[in-house]
Amino acid sequence: MDENITVRDIQLVELGILEELIPIFEKYDIDYALYYGSLIGAVRHKGFIPWDDDLDIVMTREDYNKLMSVAQKELPEYLFLQDYTTDPEYPSYTAKIRDSRTTMIENGYRRLKNMNHGMWIDIFILDYCDESVISRLKCLCIRALQRIVLDKVCAEKEWKRKILSLFVNQKRFLSCINKLATELDKKNKHKYYIL
């Protein structure tokens, strides 16, 4: 990171992204919430945790799908909706909104030269889930497939990345994860969620 860039500078970019998203959320009746450290910061610090350099939001699958369907046309040109369908190198089935005018490379993603590396906010999906054995198995499959894709990109050992590259079609794996999570969400309108 450039010595002249502070954590507060990063937070302000992320806040600017969120400020662009809020009118879209309101226009399309998309419910969202702060999550992880972003929620802790809002409650405990009345803003960001002073040393926290990311902003996380969460929403249900239904609201996530609404956002995905309108974001491209509603976002300003400099904001990029990044998921595995819009950025082929991106190794996750959840999305980020990136400010393409900036650059901040996550440690695990430094090998991805063609991926958009703008500063970002994370958008996580809450899918309904019940306690059945089938649902639990699907959740385990989702976690395992995501770990495999991330290891293909981020594993420290080069031999591990090479072996996984031989057998893992990243887009197909991420599409499968998305399909499994969507199936869980459609079949289970219960009080439990998975993230």
Coordinates of C-alpha atoms in Angstrom, one line a residue:
M1 CA 0.0 0.0 0.0
D2 CA 1.2 3.5 -0.8
E3 CA 2.6 5.1 2.4
N4 CA 0.5 8.1 1.7
I5 CA -2.8 6.2 1.8
T6 CA -4.3 5.7 5.2
V7 CA -6.9 3.3 6.5
R8 CA -9.2 6.3 6.7
D9 CA -8.7 7.1 3.0
I10 CA -9.8 3.5 2.2
Q11 CA -12.8 3.8 4.5
L12 CA -13.9 7.0 2.7
V13 CA -13.7 5.3 -0.7
E14 CA -15.8 2.4 0.6
L15 CA -18.3 4.8 2.2
G16 CA -18.6 6.6 -1.1
I17 CA -19.4 3.3 -2.8
L18 CA -22.1 2.6 -0.2
E19 CA -23.5 6.1 -0.7
E20 CA -23.9 5.3 -4.4
L21 CA -25.6 2.0 -3.5
I22 CA -28.2 3.3 -1.0
P23 CA -30.4 5.1 -3.6
I24 CA -30.4 1.9 -5.6
F25 CA -31.4 -0.1 -2.6
E26 CA -34.2 2.4 -1.9
K27 CA -35.4 2.7 -5.5
Y28 CA -35.7 -1.1 -5.8
D29 CA -36.8 -1.9 -2.3
I30 CA -33.6 -3.9 -1.5
D31 CA -33.1 -4.7 2.1
Y32 CA -29.5 -4.9 3.3
A33 CA -27.6 -4.7 6.6
L34 CA -24.1 -4.0 7.7
Y35 CA -22.2 -7.2 8.6
Y36 CA -19.1 -8.5 10.4
G37 CA -16.7 -5.7 11.4
S38 CA -18.8 -3.1 9.6
L39 CA -21.7 -3.8 12.0
I40 CA -19.5 -3.8 15.0
G41 CA -18.0 -0.5 13.9
A42 CA -21.4 1.1 13.4
V43 CA -22.5 0.1 16.9
R44 CA -19.3 0.4 18.9
H45 CA -17.5 3.3 17.1
K46 CA -20.5 5.1 15.5
G47 CA -18.7 4.5 12.1
F48 CA -15.8 2.3 11.1
I49 CA -13.6 0.3 13.5
P50 CA -10.6 2.6 13.3
W51 CA -8.3 -0.1 11.9
D52 CA -10.9 -1.9 9.7
D53 CA -10.2 -1.5 6.0
D54 CA -13.3 -3.1 4.5
L55 CA -17.0 -2.7 4.5
D56 CA -19.4 -5.7 4.4
I57 CA -23.1 -5.8 3.7
V58 CA -25.4 -8.7 3.7
M59 CA -28.8 -9.4 2.1
T60 CA -31.1 -12.3 1.3
R61 CA -30.9 -14.1 -2.0
E62 CA -34.1 -12.4 -3.2
D63 CA -32.6 -8.9 -2.6
Y64 CA -29.2 -10.0 -3.9
N65 CA -30.9 -11.1 -7.2
K66 CA -32.7 -7.8 -7.4
L67 CA -29.4 -5.9 -7.0
M68 CA -27.7 -8.1 -9.6
S69 CA -30.5 -7.4 -12.1
V70 CA -30.3 -3.6 -11.8
A71 CA -26.8 -2.8 -10.7
Q72 CA -25.1 -2.7 -14.1
K73 CA -27.5 0.0 -15.4
E74 CA -27.8 1.9 -12.1
L75 CA -24.3 2.2 -10.9
P76 CA -22.1 5.1 -12.0
E77 CA -19.6 4.1 -14.8
Y78 CA -16.6 4.0 -12.4
L79 CA -18.3 1.4 -10.1
F80 CA -17.9 -2.2 -11.2
L81 CA -20.2 -5.0 -10.1
Q82 CA -17.8 -7.9 -9.7
D83 CA -18.9 -11.5 -9.6
Y84 CA -17.8 -14.7 -11.4
T85 CA -20.1 -13.8 -14.4
T86 CA -18.7 -10.2 -14.9
D87 CA -15.0 -10.9 -14.1
P88 CA -13.8 -14.3 -15.2
E89 CA -10.8 -14.4 -12.8
Y90 CA -12.8 -13.5 -9.7
P91 CA -12.9 -16.6 -7.5
S92 CA -16.1 -16.2 -5.4
Y93 CA -19.8 -16.7 -6.0
T94 CA -20.7 -13.6 -4.0
A95 CA -20.2 -10.1 -5.3
K96 CA -18.1 -7.0 -4.7
I97 CA -18.8 -3.5 -5.9
R98 CA -15.4 -2.0 -6.9
D99 CA -14.3 1.5 -7.5
S100 CA -12.3 1.1 -10.8
R101 CA -10.6 4.5 -10.2
T102 CA -8.6 2.9 -7.4
T103 CA -6.4 -0.1 -6.8
M104 CA -6.0 -2.2 -3.7
I105 CA -4.9 -5.8 -4.2
E106 CA -6.0 -8.4 -1.7
N107 CA -3.1 -10.7 -0.6
G108 CA -4.6 -13.9 -2.0
Y109 CA -5.5 -12.3 -5.3
R110 CA -2.1 -10.8 -6.3
R111 CA -1.6 -13.5 -8.9
L112 CA -4.8 -12.4 -10.7
K113 CA -3.4 -9.9 -13.2
N114 CA -6.6 -9.4 -15.3
M115 CA -9.0 -9.0 -12.4
N116 CA -10.5 -5.7 -11.4
H117 CA -8.6 -4.7 -8.2
G118 CA -10.4 -1.5 -7.3
M119 CA -11.2 -0.8 -3.7
W120 CA -14.4 -2.5 -2.8
I121 CA -17.3 -3.4 -0.6
D122 CA -18.3 -7.0 -0.1
I123 CA -21.9 -8.1 -0.7
F124 CA -22.7 -11.4 1.1
I125 CA -25.8 -13.5 0.5
L126 CA -28.0 -15.0 3.2
D127 CA -29.7 -18.1 2.0
Y128 CA -32.5 -19.8 3.9
C129 CA -31.6 -23.2 5.3
D130 CA -33.2 -25.8 7.5
E131 CA -31.6 -28.5 9.7
S132 CA -32.2 -31.5 7.5
V133 CA -29.4 -33.8 6.5
I134 CA -29.8 -32.9 2.8
S135 CA -29.5 -29.2 3.6
R136 CA -26.5 -29.7 5.8
L137 CA -24.8 -31.8 3.0
K138 CA -25.5 -29.0 0.5
C139 CA -23.9 -26.5 2.9
L140 CA -20.8 -28.7 3.2
C141 CA -20.6 -29.0 -0.6
I142 CA -20.8 -25.2 -1.0
R143 CA -18.1 -24.7 1.5
A144 CA -15.9 -27.4 0.0
L145 CA -16.3 -26.2 -3.6
Q146 CA -15.6 -22.5 -2.6
R147 CA -12.4 -23.6 -0.7
I148 CA -11.2 -25.6 -3.8
V149 CA -11.7 -22.5 -6.0
L150 CA -10.0 -20.2 -3.6
D151 CA -7.1 -22.7 -3.2
K152 CA -6.8 -22.9 -7.0
V153 CA -6.1 -19.1 -6.9
C154 CA -4.7 -18.4 -3.5
A155 CA -2.9 -21.5 -2.2
E156 CA 0.6 -20.6 -1.0
K157 CA 2.0 -23.8 -2.5
E158 CA 2.5 -23.5 -6.3
W159 CA 2.2 -27.3 -6.8
K160 CA -1.3 -27.2 -5.2
R161 CA -2.4 -24.3 -7.5
K162 CA -1.1 -26.2 -10.5
I163 CA -2.8 -29.5 -9.6
L164 CA -6.1 -27.7 -8.9
S165 CA -5.8 -25.8 -12.2
L166 CA -5.7 -29.1 -14.1
F167 CA -9.0 -30.3 -12.6
V168 CA -11.0 -27.2 -11.6
N169 CA -13.1 -25.2 -14.0
Q170 CA -13.5 -22.1 -11.9
K171 CA -16.7 -20.8 -13.6
R172 CA -18.3 -24.2 -13.5
F173 CA -17.6 -24.7 -9.8
L174 CA -18.8 -21.2 -8.9
S175 CA -22.0 -21.7 -11.0
C176 CA -22.5 -25.0 -9.1
I177 CA -22.1 -23.3 -5.8
N178 CA -24.6 -20.6 -6.8
K179 CA -27.1 -23.3 -8.0
L180 CA -26.8 -25.3 -4.7
A181 CA -27.3 -22.1 -2.6
T182 CA -30.2 -21.0 -4.7
E183 CA -31.9 -24.5 -4.3
L184 CA -31.5 -24.2 -0.6
D185 CA -33.0 -20.8 -0.6
K186 CA -36.0 -21.8 -2.7
K187 CA -36.9 -24.9 -0.7
N188 CA -36.4 -23.6 2.7
K189 CA -38.4 -20.7 4.0
H190 CA -37.3 -21.2 7.6
K191 CA -35.7 -19.1 10.3
Y192 CA -32.2 -20.3 9.6
Y193 CA -29.8 -18.8 7.1
I194 CA -26.4 -19.8 5.8
L195 CA -23.8 -17.3 4.8

